Amino acid sequence: MVELSISNLTPSKPEQERVQVLIIGSGPAGLSAALYAARADLNPVVLTGMELGGQVSLTYIVENYPGFPDGVGGAEMVELFQKQAERFGARIEFDTATEVDFSQRPFKVKTYNGEYLAESVIITTGATPKHLDIPGEVELTGRGVSYCATCDGWFFKDKDVVVIGGGDSALEEGLFLTRYAKSVTIVHRRDELRAGAILQKRASGNPKIKFIWNTIITDILGEEAVTGIRMKNVTSGEVIEHPIDGVFIFIGHNPNTELFNGQLDMDKLGYLIVDQLMRTRVPGVYAAGEVADPTFRQVVTSAGMGAAAAMQAIHFIEANTESQTEIIAGS
Ligand code: NAP
């Protein structure tokens, strides 16, 4: 995880600031957009949100980003992205957008620390892990229930844990947990994994990992900490209780789009709708990365979308500056 420290915090700044490009979110999409906008001399400002780097900063290792044949740590990758964007003039603000008004330009974005007036906005707010919404989940989060193996795996040294889900995240995080845990049981609701072939092969070859198929978890048990789970076999209907120390949940993500309700178009899952040029329905407002991508959701695709969004924002600002200059010249 990328830590916030006092030295990272920005000194007091004017309450309202005018910027050319404001980027909301600091994952691979946001930081790539910042790099491109910075190289166009637009001095972009990046609002980090709660987590600099977004989800990738919590990933132990990224093995499928080109240019890193041996893989790269998620937190290290974020630092590299940040450094590269800052080198060309991007400014990273440890701040979170709380309200947006896209009804007129400059666009207004309120944050915890102030307000921005932006000629163009690039939204890269990413997504948040989905919850199972079962009894015990909320009550025991942080006391045995977790959504991040990299953050919490160490607490389960020599313990027995379950991982819920059958996608890439479940297997990747499950494999990571084998470093600490005595056993990792992957509980999946079907009898076939969604995860890619390489991860499937690694997981099935790991002696600490076993699978329970066609099974859902109905309750997480425990008072002060997790002590077990109640599971139901969806084929036979059989219900069993299973003692366990930790429950890691990796069942997908929800896009972080609440802030834009009523202002931008979204699909039925809540993802922002953009065209091929990363444009939302508001000219000058773009979206990139997982917030607008229910399909690929990879670091490399998010970074590409971020770069594309910034290139469009650059054209947009150029075109609008030119037309304003023409109006002034003609007046
Ligand atoms: P995902 O691919 O959407 O998989 C979610 C898994 O959780 C699925 O197996 C799904 O079951 C299961 N699930 C969903 N809701 C559930 C519920 N209520 N109860 C029980 N199980 C439930 O999500 P992800 O694994 O987080 O991956 C997200 C994206 O990131 C994917 O595109 C993935 O390829 C990518 N990713 C890539 C890597 C990598 O390349 N190394 C690593 C991590 C993530 P069903 O299969 O039955 O739907």
mmCIF file of C-alpha atoms and ligand atoms in Angstrom:
data_model
loop_
_atom_site.group_PDB
_atom_site.id
_atom_site.type_symbol
_atom_site.label_atom_id
_atom_site.label_comp_id
_atom_site.label_asym_id
_atom_site.label_seq_id
_atom_site.Cartn_x
_atom_site.Cartn_y
_atom_site.Cartn_z
ATOM 1 C CA MET A 1 0.000 0.000 0.000
ATOM 2 C CA VAL A 2 1.214 3.520 -0.716
ATOM 3 C CA GLU A 3 1.313 5.336 2.606
ATOM 4 C CA LEU A 4 0.233 8.921 3.054
ATOM 5 C CA SER A 5 2.710 10.878 5.140
ATOM 6 C CA ILE A 6 2.770 14.455 6.411
ATOM 7 C CA SER A 7 5.399 15.323 3.806
ATOM 8 C CA ASN A 8 2.981 14.161 1.089
ATOM 9 C CA LEU A 9 0.273 16.534 2.177
ATOM 10 C CA THR A 10 -0.107 19.705 0.167
ATOM 11 C CA PRO A 11 0.263 23.001 2.051
ATOM 12 C CA SER A 12 -2.766 25.277 2.170
ATOM 13 C CA LYS A 13 -3.859 26.480 -1.259
ATOM 14 C CA PRO A 14 -6.495 28.889 -2.504
ATOM 15 C CA GLU A 15 -10.033 27.669 -1.859
ATOM 16 C CA GLN A 16 -10.930 27.812 -5.536
ATOM 17 C CA GLU A 17 -8.390 26.933 -8.198
ATOM 18 C CA ARG A 18 -8.681 27.138 -11.967
ATOM 19 C CA VAL A 19 -7.054 24.279 -13.882
ATOM 20 C CA GLN A 20 -6.979 23.138 -17.464
ATOM 21 C CA VAL A 21 -7.265 19.419 -16.800
ATOM 22 C CA LEU A 22 -8.547 17.872 -13.592
ATOM 23 C CA ILE A 23 -8.163 14.124 -13.209
ATOM 24 C CA ILE A 24 -10.382 12.464 -10.615
ATOM 25 C CA GLY A 25 -8.654 9.247 -9.547
ATOM 26 C CA SER A 26 -5.036 8.105 -9.425
ATOM 27 C CA GLY A 27 -4.911 4.519 -10.688
ATOM 28 C CA PRO A 28 -3.151 3.508 -13.915
ATOM 29 C CA ALA A 29 -5.775 5.342 -16.017
ATOM 30 C CA GLY A 30 -5.500 8.559 -13.997
ATOM 31 C CA LEU A 31 -1.720 8.615 -13.830
ATOM 32 C CA SER A 32 -1.351 7.804 -17.553
ATOM 33 C CA ALA A 33 -3.812 10.589 -18.374
ATOM 34 C CA ALA A 34 -1.724 12.873 -16.143
ATOM 35 C CA LEU A 35 1.460 11.944 -18.011
ATOM 36 C CA TYR A 36 -0.058 12.753 -21.405
ATOM 37 C CA ALA A 37 -1.741 15.977 -20.272
ATOM 38 C CA ALA A 38 1.460 17.078 -18.515
ATOM 39 C CA ARG A 39 3.525 16.491 -21.648
ATOM 40 C CA ALA A 40 1.101 18.802 -23.470
ATOM 41 C CA ASP A 41 1.944 21.509 -20.889
ATOM 42 C CA LEU A 42 -1.550 21.497 -19.427
ATOM 43 C CA ASN A 43 -0.348 21.173 -15.807
ATOM 44 C CA PRO A 44 -2.957 18.555 -14.862
ATOM 45 C CA VAL A 45 -4.023 18.107 -11.263
ATOM 46 C CA VAL A 46 -4.733 14.571 -10.073
ATOM 47 C CA LEU A 47 -7.082 14.026 -7.131
ATOM 48 C CA THR A 48 -5.854 10.794 -5.585
ATOM 49 C CA GLY A 49 -9.055 9.722 -3.844
ATOM 50 C CA MET A 50 -8.661 7.556 -0.755
ATOM 51 C CA GLU A 51 -5.888 5.401 -2.223
ATOM 52 C CA LEU A 52 -3.052 6.725 -4.365
ATOM 53 C CA GLY A 53 -2.757 4.262 -7.212
ATOM 54 C CA GLY A 54 -6.159 2.673 -6.687
ATOM 55 C CA GLN A 55 -6.524 -1.089 -6.679
ATOM 56 C CA VAL A 56 -3.170 -1.845 -8.274
ATOM 57 C CA SER A 57 -1.355 -0.323 -5.293
ATOM 58 C CA LEU A 58 -2.791 -3.185 -3.227
ATOM 59 C CA THR A 59 -1.644 -5.835 -5.687
ATOM 60 C CA TYR A 60 1.393 -7.805 -4.655
ATOM 61 C CA ILE A 61 2.792 -8.299 -8.141
ATOM 62 C CA VAL A 62 1.690 -7.395 -11.663
ATOM 63 C CA GLU A 63 2.994 -9.910 -14.168
ATOM 64 C CA ASN A 64 1.163 -8.896 -17.325
ATOM 65 C CA TYR A 65 2.159 -5.277 -17.863
ATOM 66 C CA PRO A 66 4.489 -5.088 -20.862
ATOM 67 C CA GLY A 67 8.021 -3.940 -20.155
ATOM 68 C CA PHE A 68 8.372 -5.796 -16.855
ATOM 69 C CA PRO A 69 9.402 -9.337 -17.818
ATOM 70 C CA ASP A 70 9.908 -10.325 -14.172
ATOM 71 C CA GLY A 71 6.734 -8.605 -12.960
ATOM 72 C CA VAL A 72 6.554 -5.475 -10.858
ATOM 73 C CA GLY A 73 5.114 -4.827 -7.407
ATOM 74 C CA GLY A 74 1.804 -2.952 -7.534
ATOM 75 C CA ALA A 75 2.969 -0.208 -5.155
ATOM 76 C CA GLU A 76 6.260 0.155 -7.024
ATOM 77 C CA MET A 77 4.404 0.460 -10.315
ATOM 78 C CA VAL A 78 2.260 3.277 -8.903
ATOM 79 C CA GLU A 79 5.369 5.102 -7.715
ATOM 80 C CA LEU A 80 6.891 4.817 -11.186
ATOM 81 C CA PHE A 81 3.688 6.059 -12.865
ATOM 82 C CA GLN A 82 3.535 8.968 -10.409
ATOM 83 C CA LYS A 83 7.189 9.894 -10.833
ATOM 84 C CA GLN A 84 6.900 9.906 -14.611
ATOM 85 C CA ALA A 85 3.768 12.107 -14.601
ATOM 86 C CA GLU A 86 5.283 14.516 -12.068
ATOM 87 C CA ARG A 87 8.480 14.801 -14.080
ATOM 88 C CA PHE A 88 6.477 16.568 -16.802
ATOM 89 C CA GLY A 89 4.499 18.825 -14.463
ATOM 90 C CA ALA A 90 1.504 16.853 -13.190
ATOM 91 C CA ARG A 91 0.491 17.707 -9.627
ATOM 92 C CA ILE A 92 -0.819 15.011 -7.326
ATOM 93 C CA GLU A 93 -3.249 16.195 -4.653
ATOM 94 C CA PHE A 94 -4.124 13.919 -1.738
ATOM 95 C CA ASP A 95 -7.746 14.933 -1.902
ATOM 96 C CA THR A 96 -11.109 13.448 -2.857
ATOM 97 C CA ALA A 97 -13.876 14.870 -5.054
ATOM 98 C CA THR A 98 -17.132 15.194 -3.143
ATOM 99 C CA GLU A 99 -19.400 16.970 -5.639
ATOM 100 C CA VAL A 100 -19.305 17.753 -9.352
ATOM 101 C CA ASP A 101 -21.216 20.166 -11.542
ATOM 102 C CA PHE A 102 -20.838 19.456 -15.246
ATOM 103 C CA SER A 103 -23.777 21.670 -16.292
ATOM 104 C CA GLN A 104 -21.477 24.446 -17.543
ATOM 105 C CA ARG A 105 -17.815 25.185 -18.247
ATOM 106 C CA PRO A 106 -15.546 25.577 -16.475
ATOM 107 C CA PHE A 107 -16.693 22.440 -14.691
ATOM 108 C CA LYS A 108 -16.948 22.703 -10.929
ATOM 109 C CA VAL A 109 -15.498 19.972 -8.716
ATOM 110 C CA LYS A 110 -15.708 20.297 -4.947
ATOM 111 C CA THR A 111 -13.253 18.364 -2.805
ATOM 112 C CA TYR A 112 -12.566 17.896 0.893
ATOM 113 C CA ASN A 113 -9.992 20.697 0.704
ATOM 114 C CA GLY A 114 -11.493 23.188 -1.745
ATOM 115 C CA GLU A 115 -12.965 23.614 -5.184
ATOM 116 C CA TYR A 116 -11.629 23.352 -8.731
ATOM 117 C CA LEU A 117 -12.831 25.060 -11.894
ATOM 118 C CA ALA A 118 -11.655 22.871 -14.763
ATOM 119 C CA GLU A 119 -11.735 23.322 -18.525
ATOM 120 C CA SER A 120 -11.722 19.571 -18.894
ATOM 121 C CA VAL A 121 -12.241 16.662 -16.503
ATOM 122 C CA ILE A 122 -11.012 13.080 -16.848
ATOM 123 C CA ILE A 123 -12.795 10.621 -14.577
ATOM 124 C CA THR A 124 -10.735 7.620 -13.498
ATOM 125 C CA THR A 125 -12.396 6.715 -10.211
ATOM 126 C CA GLY A 126 -12.051 2.956 -10.724
ATOM 127 C CA ALA A 127 -14.082 0.365 -8.887
ATOM 128 C CA THR A 128 -14.573 -1.062 -5.395
ATOM 129 C CA PRO A 129 -14.659 -4.738 -4.395
ATOM 130 C CA LYS A 130 -18.150 -6.225 -4.294
ATOM 131 C CA HIS A 131 -19.548 -7.516 -1.031
ATOM 132 C CA LEU A 132 -21.357 -10.799 -0.520
ATOM 133 C CA ASP A 133 -24.044 -9.082 1.566
ATOM 134 C CA ILE A 134 -24.428 -11.968 3.987
ATOM 135 C CA PRO A 135 -24.778 -11.986 7.787
ATOM 136 C CA GLY A 136 -21.465 -11.483 9.566
ATOM 137 C CA GLU A 137 -19.688 -9.845 6.622
ATOM 138 C CA VAL A 138 -19.889 -6.211 7.710
ATOM 139 C CA GLU A 139 -19.620 -7.003 11.425
ATOM 140 C CA LEU A 140 -16.430 -9.037 10.990
ATOM 141 C CA THR A 141 -14.672 -6.946 8.325
ATOM 142 C CA GLY A 142 -11.185 -6.289 9.666
ATOM 143 C CA ARG A 143 -11.664 -9.110 12.177
ATOM 144 C CA GLY A 144 -11.112 -11.981 9.812
ATOM 145 C CA VAL A 145 -13.059 -10.776 6.760
ATOM 146 C CA SER A 146 -10.881 -9.076 4.149
ATOM 147 C CA TYR A 147 -10.912 -7.888 0.529
ATOM 148 C CA CYS A 148 -7.117 -7.562 0.216
ATOM 149 C CA ALA A 149 -4.654 -10.419 0.638
ATOM 150 C CA THR A 150 -1.637 -8.148 0.215
ATOM 151 C CA CYS A 151 -2.859 -5.931 3.065
ATOM 152 C CA ASP A 152 -4.038 -8.591 5.500
ATOM 153 C CA GLY A 153 -2.389 -11.886 4.506
ATOM 154 C CA TRP A 154 0.339 -11.574 7.114
ATOM 155 C CA PHE A 155 -2.242 -11.739 9.935
ATOM 156 C CA PHE A 156 -3.123 -15.281 8.866
ATOM 157 C CA LYS A 157 0.256 -16.888 9.355
ATOM 158 C CA ASP A 158 -0.248 -20.643 9.890
ATOM 159 C CA LYS A 159 -4.029 -20.200 9.880
ATOM 160 C CA ASP A 160 -6.758 -21.669 7.716
ATOM 161 C CA VAL A 161 -8.500 -19.293 5.332
ATOM 162 C CA VAL A 162 -11.152 -19.462 2.640
ATOM 163 C CA VAL A 163 -11.195 -17.433 -0.545
ATOM 164 C CA ILE A 164 -14.546 -16.751 -2.202
ATOM 165 C CA GLY A 165 -14.736 -16.420 -6.005
ATOM 166 C CA GLY A 166 -13.529 -18.157 -9.123
ATOM 167 C CA GLY A 167 -11.982 -15.327 -11.139
ATOM 168 C CA ASP A 168 -8.397 -14.149 -11.636
ATOM 169 C CA SER A 169 -8.464 -12.130 -8.411
ATOM 170 C CA ALA A 170 -9.572 -15.096 -6.280
ATOM 171 C CA LEU A 171 -6.821 -17.337 -7.628
ATOM 172 C CA GLU A 172 -4.107 -14.726 -7.659
ATOM 173 C CA GLU A 173 -4.868 -13.594 -4.122
ATOM 174 C CA GLY A 174 -5.352 -17.195 -2.995
ATOM 175 C CA LEU A 175 -1.893 -18.058 -4.312
ATOM 176 C CA PHE A 176 -0.463 -15.046 -2.494
ATOM 177 C CA LEU A 177 -2.105 -16.190 0.752
ATOM 178 C CA THR A 178 -0.287 -19.542 0.593
ATOM 179 C CA ARG A 179 2.850 -17.619 1.632
ATOM 180 C CA TYR A 180 1.349 -17.222 5.090
ATOM 181 C CA ALA A 181 -1.662 -19.444 5.613
ATOM 182 C CA LYS A 182 -1.543 -23.119 6.540
ATOM 183 C CA SER A 183 -4.347 -23.835 4.079
ATOM 184 C CA VAL A 184 -6.311 -21.868 1.491
ATOM 185 C CA THR A 185 -9.699 -23.225 0.445
ATOM 186 C CA ILE A 186 -11.223 -21.624 -2.622
ATOM 187 C CA VAL A 187 -15.007 -21.761 -2.509
ATOM 188 C CA HIS A 188 -16.649 -21.245 -5.880
ATOM 189 C CA ARG A 189 -20.333 -21.149 -6.735
ATOM 190 C CA ARG A 190 -19.906 -23.182 -9.954
ATOM 191 C CA ASP A 191 -17.829 -26.205 -10.968
ATOM 192 C CA GLU A 192 -15.751 -24.253 -13.465
ATOM 193 C CA LEU A 193 -13.364 -21.378 -12.833
ATOM 194 C CA ARG A 194 -13.551 -18.043 -14.621
ATOM 195 C CA ALA A 195 -9.829 -17.401 -14.034
ATOM 196 C CA GLY A 196 -7.254 -17.675 -16.825
ATOM 197 C CA ALA A 197 -5.366 -20.898 -17.592
ATOM 198 C CA ILE A 198 -2.013 -19.928 -16.047
ATOM 199 C CA LEU A 199 -3.520 -19.056 -12.676
ATOM 200 C CA GLN A 200 -5.685 -22.194 -12.746
ATOM 201 C CA LYS A 201 -2.608 -24.326 -13.342
ATOM 202 C CA ARG A 202 -0.630 -22.638 -10.580
ATOM 203 C CA ALA A 203 -3.487 -22.902 -8.084
ATOM 204 C CA SER A 204 -4.289 -26.536 -8.791
ATOM 205 C CA GLY A 205 -0.585 -27.391 -8.496
ATOM 206 C CA ASN A 206 -0.200 -25.686 -5.115
ATOM 207 C CA PRO A 207 -0.343 -28.199 -2.252
ATOM 208 C CA LYS A 208 -1.797 -25.646 0.180
ATOM 209 C CA ILE A 209 -4.802 -24.880 -2.055
ATOM 210 C CA LYS A 210 -7.960 -26.924 -2.282
ATOM 211 C CA PHE A 211 -11.284 -26.212 -3.943
ATOM 212 C CA ILE A 212 -14.890 -26.542 -2.858
ATOM 213 C CA TRP A 213 -17.179 -26.427 -5.907
ATOM 214 C CA ASN A 214 -20.837 -25.520 -6.442
ATOM 215 C CA THR A 215 -20.962 -23.871 -3.064
ATOM 216 C CA ILE A 216 -21.998 -20.501 -1.701
ATOM 217 C CA ILE A 217 -21.355 -19.034 1.722
ATOM 218 C CA THR A 218 -24.540 -18.058 3.534
ATOM 219 C CA ASP A 219 -23.125 -16.809 6.877
ATOM 220 C CA ILE A 220 -19.819 -15.751 8.349
ATOM 221 C CA LEU A 221 -19.679 -16.906 11.946
ATOM 222 C CA GLY A 222 -17.944 -15.410 14.979
ATOM 223 C CA GLU A 223 -18.392 -12.789 17.702
ATOM 224 C CA GLU A 224 -15.096 -10.937 18.163
ATOM 225 C CA ALA A 225 -13.391 -12.555 15.172
ATOM 226 C CA VAL A 226 -14.206 -15.017 12.402
ATOM 227 C CA THR A 227 -14.494 -18.570 13.688
ATOM 228 C CA GLY A 228 -16.217 -20.250 10.782
ATOM 229 C CA ILE A 229 -18.565 -20.115 7.814
ATOM 230 C CA ARG A 230 -21.871 -21.686 6.913
ATOM 231 C CA MET A 231 -21.918 -23.002 3.352
ATOM 232 C CA LYS A 232 -24.587 -24.407 1.071
ATOM 233 C CA ASN A 233 -23.994 -26.772 -1.814
ATOM 234 C CA VAL A 234 -26.128 -25.337 -4.616
ATOM 235 C CA THR A 235 -26.518 -28.747 -6.297
ATOM 236 C CA SER A 236 -27.432 -30.954 -3.342
ATOM 237 C CA GLY A 237 -28.797 -28.228 -1.042
ATOM 238 C CA GLU A 238 -26.631 -29.583 1.783
ATOM 239 C CA VAL A 239 -25.685 -26.995 4.435
ATOM 240 C CA ILE A 240 -22.514 -27.381 6.494
ATOM 241 C CA GLU A 241 -20.537 -25.326 8.974
ATOM 242 C CA HIS A 242 -16.803 -25.138 8.542
ATOM 243 C CA PRO A 243 -14.343 -23.755 11.143
ATOM 244 C CA ILE A 244 -12.041 -21.147 9.618
ATOM 245 C CA ASP A 245 -9.844 -18.192 10.695
ATOM 246 C CA GLY A 246 -10.178 -15.872 7.727
ATOM 247 C CA VAL A 247 -12.512 -15.121 4.816
ATOM 248 C CA PHE A 248 -11.118 -13.363 1.750
ATOM 249 C CA ILE A 249 -13.761 -12.156 -0.698
ATOM 250 C CA PHE A 250 -12.911 -11.611 -4.384
ATOM 251 C CA ILE A 251 -16.159 -11.645 -6.318
ATOM 252 C CA GLY A 252 -15.668 -8.705 -8.665
ATOM 253 C CA HIS A 253 -16.109 -4.969 -8.430
ATOM 254 C CA ASN A 254 -18.629 -2.136 -8.585
ATOM 255 C CA PRO A 255 -17.665 1.009 -10.514
ATOM 256 C CA ASN A 256 -17.241 4.153 -8.403
ATOM 257 C CA THR A 257 -19.772 6.344 -10.164
ATOM 258 C CA GLU A 258 -22.131 7.552 -7.433
ATOM 259 C CA LEU A 259 -20.682 11.050 -7.680
ATOM 260 C CA PHE A 260 -21.882 11.361 -11.281
ATOM 261 C CA ASN A 261 -25.492 10.235 -10.810
ATOM 262 C CA GLY A 262 -27.838 12.355 -12.889
ATOM 263 C CA GLN A 263 -24.977 14.106 -14.716
ATOM 264 C CA LEU A 264 -23.448 11.400 -16.898
ATOM 265 C CA ASP A 265 -24.872 8.337 -18.655
ATOM 266 C CA MET A 266 -24.260 4.942 -17.071
ATOM 267 C CA ASP A 267 -25.084 1.387 -18.096
ATOM 268 C CA LYS A 268 -27.266 -0.889 -15.995
ATOM 269 C CA LEU A 269 -24.280 -1.973 -13.882
ATOM 270 C CA GLY A 270 -23.349 1.645 -13.155
ATOM 271 C CA TYR A 271 -20.319 1.893 -15.492
ATOM 272 C CA LEU A 272 -19.911 5.297 -17.190
ATOM 273 C CA ILE A 273 -20.782 5.171 -20.865
ATOM 274 C CA VAL A 274 -18.078 6.537 -23.136
ATOM 275 C CA ASP A 275 -17.604 6.390 -26.886
ATOM 276 C CA GLN A 276 -14.467 5.160 -28.656
ATOM 277 C CA LEU A 277 -12.827 8.510 -27.922
ATOM 278 C CA MET A 278 -13.451 8.187 -24.156
ATOM 279 C CA ARG A 279 -16.059 10.974 -24.349
ATOM 280 C CA THR A 280 -18.977 11.023 -21.942
ATOM 281 C CA ARG A 281 -22.123 12.795 -23.072
ATOM 282 C CA VAL A 282 -20.764 16.119 -21.697
ATOM 283 C CA PRO A 283 -18.222 17.672 -24.112
ATOM 284 C CA GLY A 284 -14.948 18.138 -22.216
ATOM 285 C CA VAL A 285 -15.643 15.366 -19.688
ATOM 286 C CA TYR A 286 -13.917 12.044 -20.348
ATOM 287 C CA ALA A 287 -13.763 8.751 -18.490
ATOM 288 C CA ALA A 288 -11.123 6.021 -18.567
ATOM 289 C CA GLY A 289 -10.127 2.814 -16.824
ATOM 290 C CA GLU A 290 -12.300 0.472 -14.829
ATOM 291 C CA VAL A 291 -14.975 3.112 -14.109
ATOM 292 C CA ALA A 292 -15.871 2.952 -17.794
ATOM 293 C CA ASP A 293 -14.726 -0.561 -18.645
ATOM 294 C CA PRO A 294 -16.823 -3.559 -17.611
ATOM 295 C CA THR A 295 -14.946 -5.791 -20.058
ATOM 296 C CA PHE A 296 -11.141 -5.736 -19.881
ATOM 297 C CA ARG A 297 -10.206 -4.174 -16.507
ATOM 298 C CA GLN A 298 -6.483 -4.669 -16.866
ATOM 299 C CA VAL A 299 -3.708 -2.288 -15.858
ATOM 300 C CA VAL A 300 -2.534 -2.088 -19.459
ATOM 301 C CA THR A 301 -5.988 -1.367 -20.890
ATOM 302 C CA SER A 302 -6.731 1.203 -18.183
ATOM 303 C CA ALA A 303 -3.423 2.955 -18.847
ATOM 304 C CA GLY A 304 -4.242 2.996 -22.580
ATOM 305 C CA MET A 305 -7.699 4.428 -21.958
ATOM 306 C CA GLY A 306 -6.199 7.101 -19.710
ATOM 307 C CA ALA A 307 -3.723 8.145 -22.398
ATOM 308 C CA ALA A 308 -6.517 8.247 -24.999
ATOM 309 C CA ALA A 309 -8.757 10.347 -22.739
ATOM 310 C CA ALA A 310 -5.948 12.835 -22.139
ATOM 311 C CA MET A 311 -5.256 13.109 -25.888
ATOM 312 C CA GLN A 312 -8.916 13.955 -26.421
ATOM 313 C CA ALA A 313 -8.876 16.487 -23.564
ATOM 314 C CA ILE A 314 -5.823 18.115 -25.162
ATOM 315 C CA HIS A 315 -7.690 18.454 -28.517
ATOM 316 C CA PHE A 316 -10.753 19.746 -26.712
ATOM 317 C CA ILE A 317 -8.827 22.443 -24.861
ATOM 318 C CA GLU A 318 -6.924 23.447 -28.011
ATOM 319 C CA ALA A 319 -10.145 23.699 -30.033
ATOM 320 C CA ASN A 320 -11.909 25.710 -27.364
ATOM 321 C CA THR A 321 -8.959 28.010 -26.742
ATOM 322 C CA GLU A 322 -8.742 28.642 -30.520
ATOM 323 C CA SER A 323 -12.439 29.474 -30.800
ATOM 324 C CA GLN A 324 -12.199 31.802 -27.796
ATOM 325 C CA THR A 325 -9.175 33.517 -29.390
ATOM 326 C CA GLU A 326 -11.149 33.890 -32.639
ATOM 327 C CA ILE A 327 -14.076 35.471 -30.778
ATOM 328 C CA ILE A 328 -11.758 37.933 -29.012
ATOM 329 C CA ALA A 329 -9.922 38.713 -32.283
ATOM 330 C CA GLY A 330 -13.225 39.236 -34.122
ATOM 331 C CA SER A 331 -14.845 41.363 -31.420
HETATM 332 P P1 NAP B 1 -14.480 -11.490 -12.020
HETATM 333 O O1 NAP B 1 -13.656 -11.907 -13.172
HETATM 334 O O2 NAP B 1 -15.764 -10.756 -12.252
HETATM 335 O O3 NAP B 1 -14.789 -12.813 -11.172
HETATM 336 C C1 NAP B 1 -15.634 -12.756 -10.064
HETATM 337 C C2 NAP B 1 -15.797 -14.175 -9.533
HETATM 338 O O4 NAP B 1 -16.602 -14.116 -8.374
HETATM 339 C C3 NAP B 1 -16.478 -15.093 -10.526
HETATM 340 O O5 NAP B 1 -15.905 -16.358 -10.488
HETATM 341 C C4 NAP B 1 -17.923 -15.114 -10.016
HETATM 342 O O6 NAP B 1 -18.558 -16.356 -10.238
HETATM 343 C C5 NAP B 1 -17.738 -14.949 -8.533
HETATM 344 N N1 NAP B 1 -18.881 -14.276 -7.924
HETATM 345 C C6 NAP B 1 -19.483 -13.128 -8.316
HETATM 346 N N2 NAP B 1 -20.486 -12.795 -7.477
HETATM 347 C C7 NAP B 1 -20.533 -13.774 -6.541
HETATM 348 C C8 NAP B 1 -21.340 -14.004 -5.407
HETATM 349 N N3 NAP B 1 -22.311 -13.165 -5.049
HETATM 350 N N4 NAP B 1 -21.116 -15.111 -4.667
HETATM 351 C C9 NAP B 1 -20.119 -15.977 -5.006
HETATM 352 N N5 NAP B 1 -19.302 -15.813 -6.070
HETATM 353 C C10 NAP B 1 -19.511 -14.718 -6.816
HETATM 354 O O7 NAP B 1 -13.673 -10.542 -10.980
HETATM 355 P P2 NAP B 1 -12.105 -10.528 -10.633
HETATM 356 O O8 NAP B 1 -11.575 -11.870 -10.410
HETATM 357 O O9 NAP B 1 -11.993 -9.517 -9.548
HETATM 358 O O10 NAP B 1 -11.441 -9.946 -11.934
HETATM 359 C C11 NAP B 1 -11.839 -8.658 -12.415
HETATM 360 C C12 NAP B 1 -11.064 -8.329 -13.686
HETATM 361 O O11 NAP B 1 -9.706 -8.103 -13.358
HETATM 362 C C13 NAP B 1 -11.101 -9.461 -14.708
HETATM 363 O O12 NAP B 1 -11.163 -8.894 -15.982
HETATM 364 C C14 NAP B 1 -9.778 -10.149 -14.507
HETATM 365 O O13 NAP B 1 -9.307 -10.789 -15.677
HETATM 366 C C15 NAP B 1 -8.891 -8.995 -14.102
HETATM 367 N N6 NAP B 1 -7.774 -9.470 -13.264
HETATM 368 C C16 NAP B 1 -6.683 -9.930 -13.915
HETATM 369 C C17 NAP B 1 -5.616 -10.427 -13.191
HETATM 370 C C18 NAP B 1 -4.428 -10.928 -13.942
HETATM 371 O O14 NAP B 1 -4.462 -10.923 -15.164
HETATM 372 N N7 NAP B 1 -3.394 -11.369 -13.301
HETATM 373 C C19 NAP B 1 -5.663 -10.462 -11.796
HETATM 374 C C20 NAP B 1 -6.804 -10.016 -11.155
HETATM 375 C C21 NAP B 1 -7.867 -9.533 -11.902
HETATM 376 P P3 NAP B 1 -18.980 -16.821 -11.751
HETATM 377 O O15 NAP B 1 -17.700 -17.260 -12.377
HETATM 378 O O16 NAP B 1 -19.936 -17.905 -11.485
HETATM 379 O O17 NAP B 1 -19.605 -15.609 -12.373
#
